[in-house]
Short mmCIF file of C-alpha atoms and ligand atoms in Angstrom, two decimals:
data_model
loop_
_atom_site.label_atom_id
_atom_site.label_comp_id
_atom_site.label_asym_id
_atom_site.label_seq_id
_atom_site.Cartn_x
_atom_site.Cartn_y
_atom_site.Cartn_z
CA UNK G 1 -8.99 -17.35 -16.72
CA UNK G 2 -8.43 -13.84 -17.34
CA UNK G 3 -8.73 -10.75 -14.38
CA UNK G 4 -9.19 -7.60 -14.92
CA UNK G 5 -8.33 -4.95 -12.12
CA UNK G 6 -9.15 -1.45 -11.66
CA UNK G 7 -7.32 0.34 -8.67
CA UNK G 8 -8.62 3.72 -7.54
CA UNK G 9 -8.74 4.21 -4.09
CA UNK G 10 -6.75 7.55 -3.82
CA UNK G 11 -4.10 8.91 -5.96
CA UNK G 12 -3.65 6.13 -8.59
CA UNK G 13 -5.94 5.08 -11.45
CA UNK G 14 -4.60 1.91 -12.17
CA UNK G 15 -5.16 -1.25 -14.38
CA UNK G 16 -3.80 -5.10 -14.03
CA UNK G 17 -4.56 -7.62 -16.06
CA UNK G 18 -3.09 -11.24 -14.64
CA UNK G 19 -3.58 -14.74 -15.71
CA UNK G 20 -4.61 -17.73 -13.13
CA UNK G 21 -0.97 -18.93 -13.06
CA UNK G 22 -0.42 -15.52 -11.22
CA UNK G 23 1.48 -14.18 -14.77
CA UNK G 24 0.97 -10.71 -14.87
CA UNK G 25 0.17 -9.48 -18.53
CA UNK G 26 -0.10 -5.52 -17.95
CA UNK G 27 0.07 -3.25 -15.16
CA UNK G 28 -0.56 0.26 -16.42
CA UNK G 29 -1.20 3.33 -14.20
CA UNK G 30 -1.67 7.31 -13.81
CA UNK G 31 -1.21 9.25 -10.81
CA UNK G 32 -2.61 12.34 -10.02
CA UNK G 33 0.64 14.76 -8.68
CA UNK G 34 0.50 18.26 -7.20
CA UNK G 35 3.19 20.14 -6.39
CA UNK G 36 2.69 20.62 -2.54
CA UNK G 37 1.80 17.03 -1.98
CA UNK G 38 -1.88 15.87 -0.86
CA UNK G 39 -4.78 14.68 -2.45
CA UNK G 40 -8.01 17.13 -2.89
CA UNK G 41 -10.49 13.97 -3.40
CA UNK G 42 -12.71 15.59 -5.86
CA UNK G 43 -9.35 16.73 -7.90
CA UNK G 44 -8.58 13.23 -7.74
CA UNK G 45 -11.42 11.85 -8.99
CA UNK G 46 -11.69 14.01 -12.03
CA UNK G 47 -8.26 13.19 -12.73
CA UNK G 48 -9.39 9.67 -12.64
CA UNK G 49 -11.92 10.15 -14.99
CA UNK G 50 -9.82 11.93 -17.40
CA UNK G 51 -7.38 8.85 -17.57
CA UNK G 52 -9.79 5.90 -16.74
CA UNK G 53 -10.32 5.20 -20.65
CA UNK G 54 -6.65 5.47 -21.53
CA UNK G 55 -5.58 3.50 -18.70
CA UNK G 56 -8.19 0.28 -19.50
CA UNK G 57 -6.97 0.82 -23.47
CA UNK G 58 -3.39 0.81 -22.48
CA UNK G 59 -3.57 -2.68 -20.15
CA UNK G 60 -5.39 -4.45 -22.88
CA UNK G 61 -2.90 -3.17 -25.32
CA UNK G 62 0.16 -4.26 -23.33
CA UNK G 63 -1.84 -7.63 -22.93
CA UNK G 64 -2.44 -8.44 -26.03
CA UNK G 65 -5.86 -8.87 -25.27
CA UNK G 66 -9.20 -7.43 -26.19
CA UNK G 67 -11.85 -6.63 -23.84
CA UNK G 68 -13.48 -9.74 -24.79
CA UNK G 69 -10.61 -12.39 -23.85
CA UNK G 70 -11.08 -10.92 -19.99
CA UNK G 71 -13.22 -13.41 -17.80
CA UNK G 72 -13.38 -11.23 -14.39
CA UNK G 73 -13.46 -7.42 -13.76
CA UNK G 74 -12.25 -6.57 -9.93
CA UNK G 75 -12.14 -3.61 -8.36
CA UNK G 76 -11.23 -1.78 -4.94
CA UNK G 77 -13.95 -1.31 -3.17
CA UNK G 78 -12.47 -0.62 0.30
CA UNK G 79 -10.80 1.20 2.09
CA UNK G 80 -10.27 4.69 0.30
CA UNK G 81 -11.60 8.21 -0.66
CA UNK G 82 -15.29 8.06 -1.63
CA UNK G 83 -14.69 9.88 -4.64
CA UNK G 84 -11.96 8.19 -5.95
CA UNK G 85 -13.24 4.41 -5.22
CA UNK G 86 -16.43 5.83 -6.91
CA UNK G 87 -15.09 6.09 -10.59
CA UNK G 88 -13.04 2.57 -10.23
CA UNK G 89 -16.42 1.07 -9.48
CA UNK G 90 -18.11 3.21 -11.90
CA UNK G 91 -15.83 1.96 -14.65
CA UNK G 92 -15.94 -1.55 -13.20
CA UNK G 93 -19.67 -2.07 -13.51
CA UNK G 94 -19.71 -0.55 -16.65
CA UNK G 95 -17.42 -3.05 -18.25
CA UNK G 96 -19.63 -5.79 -16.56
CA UNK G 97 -22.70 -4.84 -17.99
CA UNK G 98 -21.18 -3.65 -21.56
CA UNK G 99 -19.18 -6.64 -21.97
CA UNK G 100 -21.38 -9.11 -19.69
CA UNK G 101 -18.52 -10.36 -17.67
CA UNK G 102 -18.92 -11.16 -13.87
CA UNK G 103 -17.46 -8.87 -11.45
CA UNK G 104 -16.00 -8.48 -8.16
CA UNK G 105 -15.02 -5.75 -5.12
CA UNK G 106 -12.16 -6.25 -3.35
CA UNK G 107 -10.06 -4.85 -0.34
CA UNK G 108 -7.36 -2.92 -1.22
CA UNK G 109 -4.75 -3.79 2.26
CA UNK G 110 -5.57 -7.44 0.89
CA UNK G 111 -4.62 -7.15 -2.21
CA UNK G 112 -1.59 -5.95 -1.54
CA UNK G 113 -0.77 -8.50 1.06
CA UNK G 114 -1.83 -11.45 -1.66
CA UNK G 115 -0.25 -9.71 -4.60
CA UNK G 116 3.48 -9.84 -2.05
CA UNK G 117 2.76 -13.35 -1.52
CA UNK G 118 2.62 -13.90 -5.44
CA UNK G 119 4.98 -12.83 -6.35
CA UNK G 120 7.29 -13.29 -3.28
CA UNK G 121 6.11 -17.11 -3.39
CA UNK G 122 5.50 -16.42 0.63
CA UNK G 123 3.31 -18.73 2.44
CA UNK G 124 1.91 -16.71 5.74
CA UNK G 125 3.46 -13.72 6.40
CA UNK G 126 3.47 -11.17 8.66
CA UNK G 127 2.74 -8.10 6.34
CA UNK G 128 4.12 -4.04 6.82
CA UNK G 129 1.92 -2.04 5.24
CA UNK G 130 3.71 1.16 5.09
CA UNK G 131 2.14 3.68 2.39
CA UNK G 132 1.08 7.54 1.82
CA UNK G 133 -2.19 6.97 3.53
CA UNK G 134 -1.90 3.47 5.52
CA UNK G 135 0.31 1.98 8.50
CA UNK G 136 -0.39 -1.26 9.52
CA UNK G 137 1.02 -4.60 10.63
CA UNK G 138 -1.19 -7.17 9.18
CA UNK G 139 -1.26 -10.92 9.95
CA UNK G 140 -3.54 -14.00 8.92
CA UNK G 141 -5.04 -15.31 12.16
CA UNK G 142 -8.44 -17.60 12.37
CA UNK G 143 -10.20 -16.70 9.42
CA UNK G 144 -9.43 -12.92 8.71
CA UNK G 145 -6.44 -10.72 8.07
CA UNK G 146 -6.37 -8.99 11.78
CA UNK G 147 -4.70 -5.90 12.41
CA UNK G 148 -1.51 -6.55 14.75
CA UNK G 149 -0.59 -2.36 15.01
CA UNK G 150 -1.26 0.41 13.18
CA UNK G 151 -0.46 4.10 13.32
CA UNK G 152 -3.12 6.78 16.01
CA UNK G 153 -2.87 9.34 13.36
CA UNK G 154 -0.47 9.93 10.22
CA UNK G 155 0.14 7.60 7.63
CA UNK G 156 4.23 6.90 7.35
CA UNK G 157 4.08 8.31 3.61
CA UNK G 158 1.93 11.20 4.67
CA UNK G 159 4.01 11.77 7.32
CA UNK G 160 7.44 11.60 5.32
CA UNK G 161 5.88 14.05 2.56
CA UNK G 162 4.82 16.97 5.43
CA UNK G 163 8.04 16.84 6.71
CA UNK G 164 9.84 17.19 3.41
CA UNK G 165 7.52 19.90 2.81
CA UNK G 166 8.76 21.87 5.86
CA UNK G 167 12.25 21.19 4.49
CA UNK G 168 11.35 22.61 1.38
CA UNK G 169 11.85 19.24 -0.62
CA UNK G 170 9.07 18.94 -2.80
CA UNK G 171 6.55 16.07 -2.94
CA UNK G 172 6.64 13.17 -3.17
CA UNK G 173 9.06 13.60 -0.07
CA UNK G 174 9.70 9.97 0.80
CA UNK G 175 12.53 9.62 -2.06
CA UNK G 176 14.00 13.14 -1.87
CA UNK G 177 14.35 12.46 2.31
CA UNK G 178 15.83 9.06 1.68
CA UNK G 179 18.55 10.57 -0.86
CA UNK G 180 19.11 13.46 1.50
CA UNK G 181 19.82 11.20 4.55
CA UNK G 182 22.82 9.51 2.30
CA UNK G 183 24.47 12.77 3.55
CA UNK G 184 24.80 12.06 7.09
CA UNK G 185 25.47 9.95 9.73
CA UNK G 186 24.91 11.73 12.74
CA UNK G 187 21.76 10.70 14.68
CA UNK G 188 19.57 13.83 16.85
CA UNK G 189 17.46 12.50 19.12
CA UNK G 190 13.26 12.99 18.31
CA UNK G 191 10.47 11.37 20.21
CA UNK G 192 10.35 7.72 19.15
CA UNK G 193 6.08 7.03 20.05
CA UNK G 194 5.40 3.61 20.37
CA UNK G 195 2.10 2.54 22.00
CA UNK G 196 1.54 -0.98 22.80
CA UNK G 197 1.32 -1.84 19.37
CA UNK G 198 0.63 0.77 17.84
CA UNK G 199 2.88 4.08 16.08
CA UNK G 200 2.00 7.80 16.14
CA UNK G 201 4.09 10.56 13.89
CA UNK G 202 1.87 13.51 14.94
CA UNK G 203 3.94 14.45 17.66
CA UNK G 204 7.17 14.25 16.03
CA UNK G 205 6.21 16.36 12.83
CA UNK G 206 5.53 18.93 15.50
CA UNK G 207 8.74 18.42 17.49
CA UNK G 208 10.80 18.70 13.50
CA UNK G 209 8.95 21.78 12.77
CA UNK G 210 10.41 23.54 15.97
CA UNK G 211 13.77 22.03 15.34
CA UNK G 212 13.47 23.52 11.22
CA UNK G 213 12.42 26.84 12.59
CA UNK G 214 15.35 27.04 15.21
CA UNK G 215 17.61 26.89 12.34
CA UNK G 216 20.08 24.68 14.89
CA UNK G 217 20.06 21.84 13.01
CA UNK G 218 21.14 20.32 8.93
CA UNK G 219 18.39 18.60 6.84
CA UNK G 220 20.03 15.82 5.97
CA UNK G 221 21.07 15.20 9.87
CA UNK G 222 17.16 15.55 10.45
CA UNK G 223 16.37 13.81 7.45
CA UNK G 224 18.73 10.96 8.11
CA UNK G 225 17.51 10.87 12.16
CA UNK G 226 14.03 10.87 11.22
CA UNK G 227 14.19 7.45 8.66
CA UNK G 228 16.29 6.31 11.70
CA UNK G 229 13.46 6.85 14.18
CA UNK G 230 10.13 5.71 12.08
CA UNK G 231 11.42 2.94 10.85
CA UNK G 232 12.79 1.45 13.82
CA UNK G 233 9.08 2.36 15.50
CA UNK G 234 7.82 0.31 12.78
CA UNK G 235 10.00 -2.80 12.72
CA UNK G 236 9.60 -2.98 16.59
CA UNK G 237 5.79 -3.62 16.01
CA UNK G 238 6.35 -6.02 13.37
CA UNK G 239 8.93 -7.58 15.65
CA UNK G 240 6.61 -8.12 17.96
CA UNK G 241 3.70 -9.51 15.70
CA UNK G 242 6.14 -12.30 14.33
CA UNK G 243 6.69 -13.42 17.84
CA UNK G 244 3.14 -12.96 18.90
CA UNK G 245 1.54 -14.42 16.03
CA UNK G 246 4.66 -17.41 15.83
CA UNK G 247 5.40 -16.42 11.87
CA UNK G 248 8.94 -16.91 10.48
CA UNK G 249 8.26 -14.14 7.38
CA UNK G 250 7.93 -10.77 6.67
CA UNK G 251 6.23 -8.93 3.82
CA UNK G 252 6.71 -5.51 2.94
CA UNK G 253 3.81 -3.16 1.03
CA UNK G 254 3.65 0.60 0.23
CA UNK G 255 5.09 3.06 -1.26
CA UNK G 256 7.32 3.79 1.95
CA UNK G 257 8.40 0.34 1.00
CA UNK G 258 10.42 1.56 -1.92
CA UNK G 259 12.72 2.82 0.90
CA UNK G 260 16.33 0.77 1.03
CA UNK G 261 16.90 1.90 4.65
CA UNK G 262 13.37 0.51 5.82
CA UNK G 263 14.40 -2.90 3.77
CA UNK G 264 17.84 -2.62 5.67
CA UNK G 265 16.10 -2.66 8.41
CA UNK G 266 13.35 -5.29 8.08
CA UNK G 267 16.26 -7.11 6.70
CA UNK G 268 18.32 -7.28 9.60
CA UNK G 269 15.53 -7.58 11.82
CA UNK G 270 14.65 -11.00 10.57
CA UNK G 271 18.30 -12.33 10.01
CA UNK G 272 18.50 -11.41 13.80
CA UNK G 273 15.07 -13.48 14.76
CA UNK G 274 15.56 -16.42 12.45
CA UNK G 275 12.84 -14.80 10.19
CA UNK G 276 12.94 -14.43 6.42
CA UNK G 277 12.29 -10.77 4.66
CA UNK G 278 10.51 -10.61 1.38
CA UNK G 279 10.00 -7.27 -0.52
CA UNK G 280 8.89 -7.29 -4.15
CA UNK G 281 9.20 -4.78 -7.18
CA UNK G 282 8.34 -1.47 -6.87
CA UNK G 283 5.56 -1.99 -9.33
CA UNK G 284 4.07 -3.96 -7.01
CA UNK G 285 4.97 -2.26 -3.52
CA UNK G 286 2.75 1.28 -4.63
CA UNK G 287 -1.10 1.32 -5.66
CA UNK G 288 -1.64 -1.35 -8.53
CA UNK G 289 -3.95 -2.88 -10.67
CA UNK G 290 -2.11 -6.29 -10.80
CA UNK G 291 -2.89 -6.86 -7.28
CA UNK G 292 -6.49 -5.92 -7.61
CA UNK G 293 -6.75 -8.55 -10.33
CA UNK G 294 -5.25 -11.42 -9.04
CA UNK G 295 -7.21 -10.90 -5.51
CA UNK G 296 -10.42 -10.65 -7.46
CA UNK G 297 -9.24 -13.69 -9.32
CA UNK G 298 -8.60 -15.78 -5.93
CA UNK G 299 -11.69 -14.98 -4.79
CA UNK G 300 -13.80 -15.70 -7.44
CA UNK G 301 -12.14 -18.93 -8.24
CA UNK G 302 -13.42 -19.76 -4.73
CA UNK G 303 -17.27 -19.00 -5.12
CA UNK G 304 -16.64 -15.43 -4.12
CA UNK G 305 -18.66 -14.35 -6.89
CA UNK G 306 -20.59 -10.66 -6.04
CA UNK G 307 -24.21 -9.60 -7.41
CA UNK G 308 -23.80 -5.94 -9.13
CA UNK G 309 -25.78 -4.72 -6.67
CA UNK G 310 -23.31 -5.72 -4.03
CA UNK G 311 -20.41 -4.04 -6.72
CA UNK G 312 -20.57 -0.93 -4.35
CA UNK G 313 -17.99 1.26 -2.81
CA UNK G 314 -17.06 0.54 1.27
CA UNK G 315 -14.96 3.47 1.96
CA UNK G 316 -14.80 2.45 5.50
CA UNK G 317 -14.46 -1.19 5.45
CA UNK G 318 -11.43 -2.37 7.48
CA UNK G 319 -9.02 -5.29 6.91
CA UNK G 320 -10.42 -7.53 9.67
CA UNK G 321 -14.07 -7.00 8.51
CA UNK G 322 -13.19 -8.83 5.82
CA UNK G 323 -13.71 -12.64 6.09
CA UNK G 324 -11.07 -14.99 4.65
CA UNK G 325 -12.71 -17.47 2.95
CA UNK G 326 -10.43 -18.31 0.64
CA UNK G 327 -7.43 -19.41 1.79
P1 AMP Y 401 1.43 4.70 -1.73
O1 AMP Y 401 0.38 5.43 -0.94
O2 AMP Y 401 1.57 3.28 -1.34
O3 AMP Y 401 1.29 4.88 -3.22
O4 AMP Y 401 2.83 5.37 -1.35
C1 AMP Y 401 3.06 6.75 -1.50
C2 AMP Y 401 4.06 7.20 -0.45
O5 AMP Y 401 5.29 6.49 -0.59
C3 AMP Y 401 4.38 8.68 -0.52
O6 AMP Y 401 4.13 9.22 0.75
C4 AMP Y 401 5.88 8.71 -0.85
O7 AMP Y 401 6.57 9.78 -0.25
C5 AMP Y 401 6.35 7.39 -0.32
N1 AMP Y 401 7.57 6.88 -0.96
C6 AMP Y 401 7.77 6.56 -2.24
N2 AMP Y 401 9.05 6.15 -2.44
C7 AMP Y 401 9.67 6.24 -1.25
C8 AMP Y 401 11.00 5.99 -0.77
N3 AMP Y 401 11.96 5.57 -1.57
N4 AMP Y 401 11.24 6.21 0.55
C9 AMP Y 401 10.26 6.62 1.39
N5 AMP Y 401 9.01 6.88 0.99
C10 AMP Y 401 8.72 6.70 -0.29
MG1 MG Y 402 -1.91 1.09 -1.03
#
């Protein structure tokens, strides 16, 4: 059986196409970037619909396949800008109904937890879903993927990319802050906000914006402080989810997990607790269409088939409203 999956929940138009051994034949993508960082939604979704034909075109090229070999088309339906989840679907049900092929929604925090456990070969792991938009520990627990912590406000990336901006680093900001910390090795103290089990960066962006305007202090001692002081708020949550939820691995997801200090990290955490750290490519860390596919494919094989009618966007759908019925 052949999947098909279209990614477009924010920035990325993106297009997997994976077999059911879990072989990935393409993974093809186009992200909108803007110089100051940010997504304007309805920019974002006419970029989408600029590339959404080039993207599908380029997949089945790197494939080998035609339109017609593909058994399944899956999309993200949930969570994600309106706009932007509006043109995957669009596209989706309109290679359905062309090509008469069934087709399925999916949840995007899902798919990136199955597509880690792919190709990580992890069984039931705890899963650190660091990106632009999304901060979450997520873990499977009787019958749904529950939500162990997550951030009050900021997403980690978003975060990372508004305080590069203040330093004047360009976007994205994750990368340029992680090369600029290299630099130093002296740690200033910043407000470290943990909340039960939950993070918050709001604060601190305002605390580093008084300390950049004081002028008292180098970027790359900032830079290197702050990667010290987010990522140990997040791998004391998912600390404390392994131990809660009695899980011996840990998964990382998001583009913040392209970040060799937070693998360090999550690294050492686990040696330390016993625990075992799994972090795949790159390719499949950021927005994909490979892991769209292959959920869509796992669900499907397991009656999760979906009328087209039910083939609509759920902006607001959460991880734990989702029920696990396939595993
Ligand atoms: P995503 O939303 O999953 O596509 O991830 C995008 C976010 O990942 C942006 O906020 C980037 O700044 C961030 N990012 C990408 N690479 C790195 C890196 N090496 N270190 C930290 N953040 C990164
Ligand atoms: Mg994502």
């Amino acid at each position: 059986m052949i999947s098909l999956g279209i990614e477009s929940t924010a920035h990325t138009f993106g297009v997997g196409i994976i077999d059911s051994k879990g072989k990935v034949l393409a993974n093809v993508k186009d992200s909108v970037t803007t110089k100051s960082g940010g997504i304007i939604p309805l920019k974002a979704a006419e970029h989408h619909i600029a590339c959404c034909d080039t993207v599908v075109k380029e997949a089945l090229k790197k494939s080998g396949l035609s339109i017609k070999d593909v058994d399944l088309i899956s999309f993200s339906q949930s969570p994600g800008i309106g706009n932007c989840l509006r043109i995957g679907a669009i596209v989706a049900r309109s290679l359905s109904v062309i090509h008469n092929i069934p087709i399925i929604g999916v949840n995007h925090a899902i798919a990136h937890l199955e597509i880690g456990k792919l190709i990580c070969k992890t069984k039931d792991p705890v899963m650190l879903y660091a990106s632009g938009a999304n901060t979450q520990i997520i873990a499977y627990e009787n019958g749904k993927y529950r939500i162990f912590g997550e951030t009050l406000d900021n997403g980690i990336g978003n975060f990372l990319d508004g305080f590069a901006r203040e330093l004047g680093l360009g976007f994205p900001g994750g990368p340029k802050i992680y090369d600029l910390s290299l630099k130093s090795k002296k740690y200033i103290e910043l407000p470290y906000t943990v909340k039960g089990m939950d993070v918050s960066f709001g604060g601190l962006l305002t605390n580093l914006k008084q300390k950049i305007a004081s002028k008292k202090f180098k970027k790359e001692d900032l830079a290197y402080s702050v990667q010290e002081t987010v990522f140990a708020m997040l791998i004391e949550v998912s600390e404390r989810a392994l131990a809660h939820a009695g899980k011996k691995e840990l998964l990382l997801a998001g583009g913040v997990g392209c970040n060799i200090r937070l693998q360090e990290m999550c690294d050492k955490m686990c040696v330390d607790r016993g625990a075992k750290f799994f972090v795949p490519q790159n390719e499949f860390l950021v927005d994909n269409g490979a892991m769209i596919a292959w959920l869509g494919l796992v669900q499907f094989q397991n009656n999760g088939r979906m009328k087209l009618k039910d083939a609509i966007i759920k902006p607001y759908l959460r991880t734990d409203d989702v029920e696990v019925y396939w595993k």
